[in-house]
Amino acid sequence: MAFETTDHTSDAGHLEPMIEWLRENRSQCGRPVIPFLRRKYGVSALDACKILRLARLRDDWPAAAEDQGGAHAEAS
């Protein structure tokens, strides 16, 4: 049985330009976000949710990547 991952680097293919647009223009994005993305790009509700999810995960990633705790911490 395969489990869906929360990997933000997964292949989003045709959604990539929309994800980057949202990350760069979040303050200009109409509210509510999902209907706005559906109107702007003509995507399904599922794709609009993926765009929002991946944009948020990628926004959070740099802070998490710089934190080298846990398994990445050097042994003293």
mmCIF file with all atom_site columns, C-alpha atoms in Angstrom:
data_model
loop_
_atom_site.group_PDB
_atom_site.id
_atom_site.type_symbol
_atom_site.label_atom_id
_atom_site.label_alt_id
_atom_site.label_comp_id
_atom_site.label_asym_id
_atom_site.label_entity_id
_atom_site.label_seq_id
_atom_site.pdbx_PDB_ins_code
_atom_site.Cartn_x
_atom_site.Cartn_y
_atom_site.Cartn_z
_atom_site.occupancy
_atom_site.B_iso_or_equiv
_atom_site.pdbx_formal_charge
_atom_site.auth_seq_id
_atom_site.auth_comp_id
_atom_site.auth_asym_id
_atom_site.auth_atom_id
_atom_site.pdbx_PDB_model_num
ATOM 1  C CA . MET A 1 1  ? 0.000   0.000  0.000   1.00 0.00 ? 1  MET A CA 1
ATOM 2  C CA . ALA A 1 2  ? 1.481   3.347  -1.053  1.00 0.00 ? 2  ALA A CA 1
ATOM 3  C CA . PHE A 1 3  ? 1.207   6.378  1.188   1.00 0.00 ? 3  PHE A CA 1
ATOM 4  C CA . GLU A 1 4  ? 1.069   9.917  -0.138  1.00 0.00 ? 4  GLU A CA 1
ATOM 5  C CA . THR A 1 5  ? 4.054   11.949 1.007   1.00 0.00 ? 5  THR A CA 1
ATOM 6  C CA . THR A 1 6  ? 4.260   15.553 2.124   1.00 0.00 ? 6  THR A CA 1
ATOM 7  C CA . ASP A 1 7  ? 7.395   16.122 0.073   1.00 0.00 ? 7  ASP A CA 1
ATOM 8  C CA . HIS A 1 8  ? 7.375   19.705 -1.194  1.00 0.00 ? 8  HIS A CA 1
ATOM 9  C CA . THR A 1 9  ? 9.870   18.812 -3.934  1.00 0.00 ? 9  THR A CA 1
ATOM 10 C CA . SER A 1 10 ? 7.528   16.368 -5.638  1.00 0.00 ? 10 SER A CA 1
ATOM 11 C CA . ASP A 1 11 ? 6.941   16.831 -9.334  1.00 0.00 ? 11 ASP A CA 1
ATOM 12 C CA . ALA A 1 12 ? 4.188   19.401 -9.690  1.00 0.00 ? 12 ALA A CA 1
ATOM 13 C CA . GLY A 1 13 ? 4.813   19.639 -13.438 1.00 0.00 ? 13 GLY A CA 1
ATOM 14 C CA . HIS A 1 14 ? 2.390   22.066 -15.038 1.00 0.00 ? 14 HIS A CA 1
ATOM 15 C CA . LEU A 1 15 ? 1.672   23.710 -11.664 1.00 0.00 ? 15 LEU A CA 1
ATOM 16 C CA . GLU A 1 16 ? 5.214   25.056 -11.145 1.00 0.00 ? 16 GLU A CA 1
ATOM 17 C CA . PRO A 1 17 ? 4.649   28.520 -12.694 1.00 0.00 ? 17 PRO A CA 1
ATOM 18 C CA . MET A 1 18 ? 1.478   28.941 -10.640 1.00 0.00 ? 18 MET A CA 1
ATOM 19 C CA . ILE A 1 19 ? 3.242   27.914 -7.429  1.00 0.00 ? 19 ILE A CA 1
ATOM 20 C CA . GLU A 1 20 ? 6.023   30.445 -8.030  1.00 0.00 ? 20 GLU A CA 1
ATOM 21 C CA . TRP A 1 21 ? 3.519   33.171 -8.936  1.00 0.00 ? 21 TRP A CA 1
ATOM 22 C CA . LEU A 1 22 ? 1.670   32.602 -5.673  1.00 0.00 ? 22 LEU A CA 1
ATOM 23 C CA . ARG A 1 23 ? 4.877   32.645 -3.636  1.00 0.00 ? 23 ARG A CA 1
ATOM 24 C CA . GLU A 1 24 ? 5.932   35.954 -5.189  1.00 0.00 ? 24 GLU A CA 1
ATOM 25 C CA . ASN A 1 25 ? 2.496   37.622 -5.239  1.00 0.00 ? 25 ASN A CA 1
ATOM 26 C CA . ARG A 1 26 ? 0.699   36.287 -2.186  1.00 0.00 ? 26 ARG A CA 1
ATOM 27 C CA . SER A 1 27 ? -0.169  39.800 -0.956  1.00 0.00 ? 27 SER A CA 1
ATOM 28 C CA . GLN A 1 28 ? -1.810  40.617 -4.316  1.00 0.00 ? 28 GLN A CA 1
ATOM 29 C CA . CYS A 1 29 ? -3.753  37.367 -4.428  1.00 0.00 ? 29 CYS A CA 1
ATOM 30 C CA . GLY A 1 30 ? -7.517  37.697 -4.088  1.00 0.00 ? 30 GLY A CA 1
ATOM 31 C CA . ARG A 1 31 ? -9.346  36.099 -1.211  1.00 0.00 ? 31 ARG A CA 1
ATOM 32 C CA . PRO A 1 32 ? -10.458 33.389 -0.817  1.00 0.00 ? 32 PRO A CA 1
ATOM 33 C CA . VAL A 1 33 ? -7.339  31.935 -2.429  1.00 0.00 ? 33 VAL A CA 1
ATOM 34 C CA . ILE A 1 34 ? -8.690  28.679 -3.901  1.00 0.00 ? 34 ILE A CA 1
ATOM 35 C CA . PRO A 1 35 ? -11.493 30.279 -5.972  1.00 0.00 ? 35 PRO A CA 1
ATOM 36 C CA . PHE A 1 36 ? -9.075  33.051 -7.008  1.00 0.00 ? 36 PHE A CA 1
ATOM 37 C CA . LEU A 1 37 ? -6.540  30.513 -8.329  1.00 0.00 ? 37 LEU A CA 1
ATOM 38 C CA . ARG A 1 38 ? -9.286  28.587 -10.110 1.00 0.00 ? 38 ARG A CA 1
ATOM 39 C CA . ARG A 1 39 ? -10.465 31.727 -11.920 1.00 0.00 ? 39 ARG A CA 1
ATOM 40 C CA . LYS A 1 40 ? -6.974  33.038 -12.679 1.00 0.00 ? 40 LYS A CA 1
ATOM 41 C CA . TYR A 1 41 ? -5.525  29.796 -14.048 1.00 0.00 ? 41 TYR A CA 1
ATOM 42 C CA . GLY A 1 42 ? -8.600  27.707 -14.908 1.00 0.00 ? 42 GLY A CA 1
ATOM 43 C CA . VAL A 1 43 ? -7.429  24.819 -12.715 1.00 0.00 ? 43 VAL A CA 1
ATOM 44 C CA . SER A 1 44 ? -9.497  22.316 -10.767 1.00 0.00 ? 44 SER A CA 1
ATOM 45 C CA . ALA A 1 45 ? -10.160 22.739 -7.064  1.00 0.00 ? 45 ALA A CA 1
ATOM 46 C CA . LEU A 1 46 ? -7.705  19.908 -6.388  1.00 0.00 ? 46 LEU A CA 1
ATOM 47 C CA . ASP A 1 47 ? -4.945  21.602 -8.401  1.00 0.00 ? 47 ASP A CA 1
ATOM 48 C CA . ALA A 1 48 ? -5.635  24.938 -6.684  1.00 0.00 ? 48 ALA A CA 1
ATOM 49 C CA . CYS A 1 49 ? -5.247  23.200 -3.310  1.00 0.00 ? 49 CYS A CA 1
ATOM 50 C CA . LYS A 1 50 ? -1.964  21.633 -4.472  1.00 0.00 ? 50 LYS A CA 1
ATOM 51 C CA . ILE A 1 51 ? -0.691  25.038 -5.601  1.00 0.00 ? 51 ILE A CA 1
ATOM 52 C CA . LEU A 1 52 ? -1.481  26.591 -2.232  1.00 0.00 ? 52 LEU A CA 1
ATOM 53 C CA . ARG A 1 53 ? -0.057  23.647 -0.288  1.00 0.00 ? 53 ARG A CA 1
ATOM 54 C CA . LEU A 1 54 ? 3.212   23.489 -2.221  1.00 0.00 ? 54 LEU A CA 1
ATOM 55 C CA . ALA A 1 55 ? 3.666   27.268 -2.113  1.00 0.00 ? 55 ALA A CA 1
ATOM 56 C CA . ARG A 1 56 ? 3.290   27.241 1.675   1.00 0.00 ? 56 ARG A CA 1
ATOM 57 C CA . LEU A 1 57 ? 5.628   24.269 2.104   1.00 0.00 ? 57 LEU A CA 1
ATOM 58 C CA . ARG A 1 58 ? 8.271   25.896 -0.080  1.00 0.00 ? 58 ARG A CA 1
ATOM 59 C CA . ASP A 1 59 ? 7.942   29.169 1.850   1.00 0.00 ? 59 ASP A CA 1
ATOM 60 C CA . ASP A 1 60 ? 8.683   27.255 5.062   1.00 0.00 ? 60 ASP A CA 1
ATOM 61 C CA . TRP A 1 61 ? 11.485  25.114 3.615   1.00 0.00 ? 61 TRP A CA 1
ATOM 62 C CA . PRO A 1 62 ? 14.466  27.565 3.809   1.00 0.00 ? 62 PRO A CA 1
ATOM 63 C CA . ALA A 1 63 ? 14.044  28.035 7.561   1.00 0.00 ? 63 ALA A CA 1
ATOM 64 C CA . ALA A 1 64 ? 13.774  24.282 8.092   1.00 0.00 ? 64 ALA A CA 1
ATOM 65 C CA . ALA A 1 65 ? 16.757  23.542 5.812   1.00 0.00 ? 65 ALA A CA 1
ATOM 66 C CA . GLU A 1 66 ? 19.013  25.929 7.724   1.00 0.00 ? 66 GLU A CA 1
ATOM 67 C CA . ASP A 1 67 ? 18.173  24.257 11.024  1.00 0.00 ? 67 ASP A CA 1
ATOM 68 C CA . GLN A 1 68 ? 20.695  21.433 11.091  1.00 0.00 ? 68 GLN A CA 1
ATOM 69 C CA . GLY A 1 69 ? 19.471  19.874 14.304  1.00 0.00 ? 69 GLY A CA 1
ATOM 70 C CA . GLY A 1 70 ? 18.368  16.309 14.817  1.00 0.00 ? 70 GLY A CA 1
ATOM 71 C CA . ALA A 1 71 ? 19.984  13.794 12.513  1.00 0.00 ? 71 ALA A CA 1
ATOM 72 C CA . HIS A 1 72 ? 22.071  16.531 10.861  1.00 0.00 ? 72 HIS A CA 1
ATOM 73 C CA . ALA A 1 73 ? 23.635  17.793 14.095  1.00 0.00 ? 73 ALA A CA 1
ATOM 74 C CA . GLU A 1 74 ? 27.343  17.193 14.472  1.00 0.00 ? 74 GLU A CA 1
ATOM 75 C CA . ALA A 1 75 ? 28.405  14.955 17.308  1.00 0.00 ? 75 ALA A CA 1
ATOM 76 C CA . SER A 1 76 ? 30.382  16.821 19.953  1.00 0.00 ? 76 SER A CA 1
#
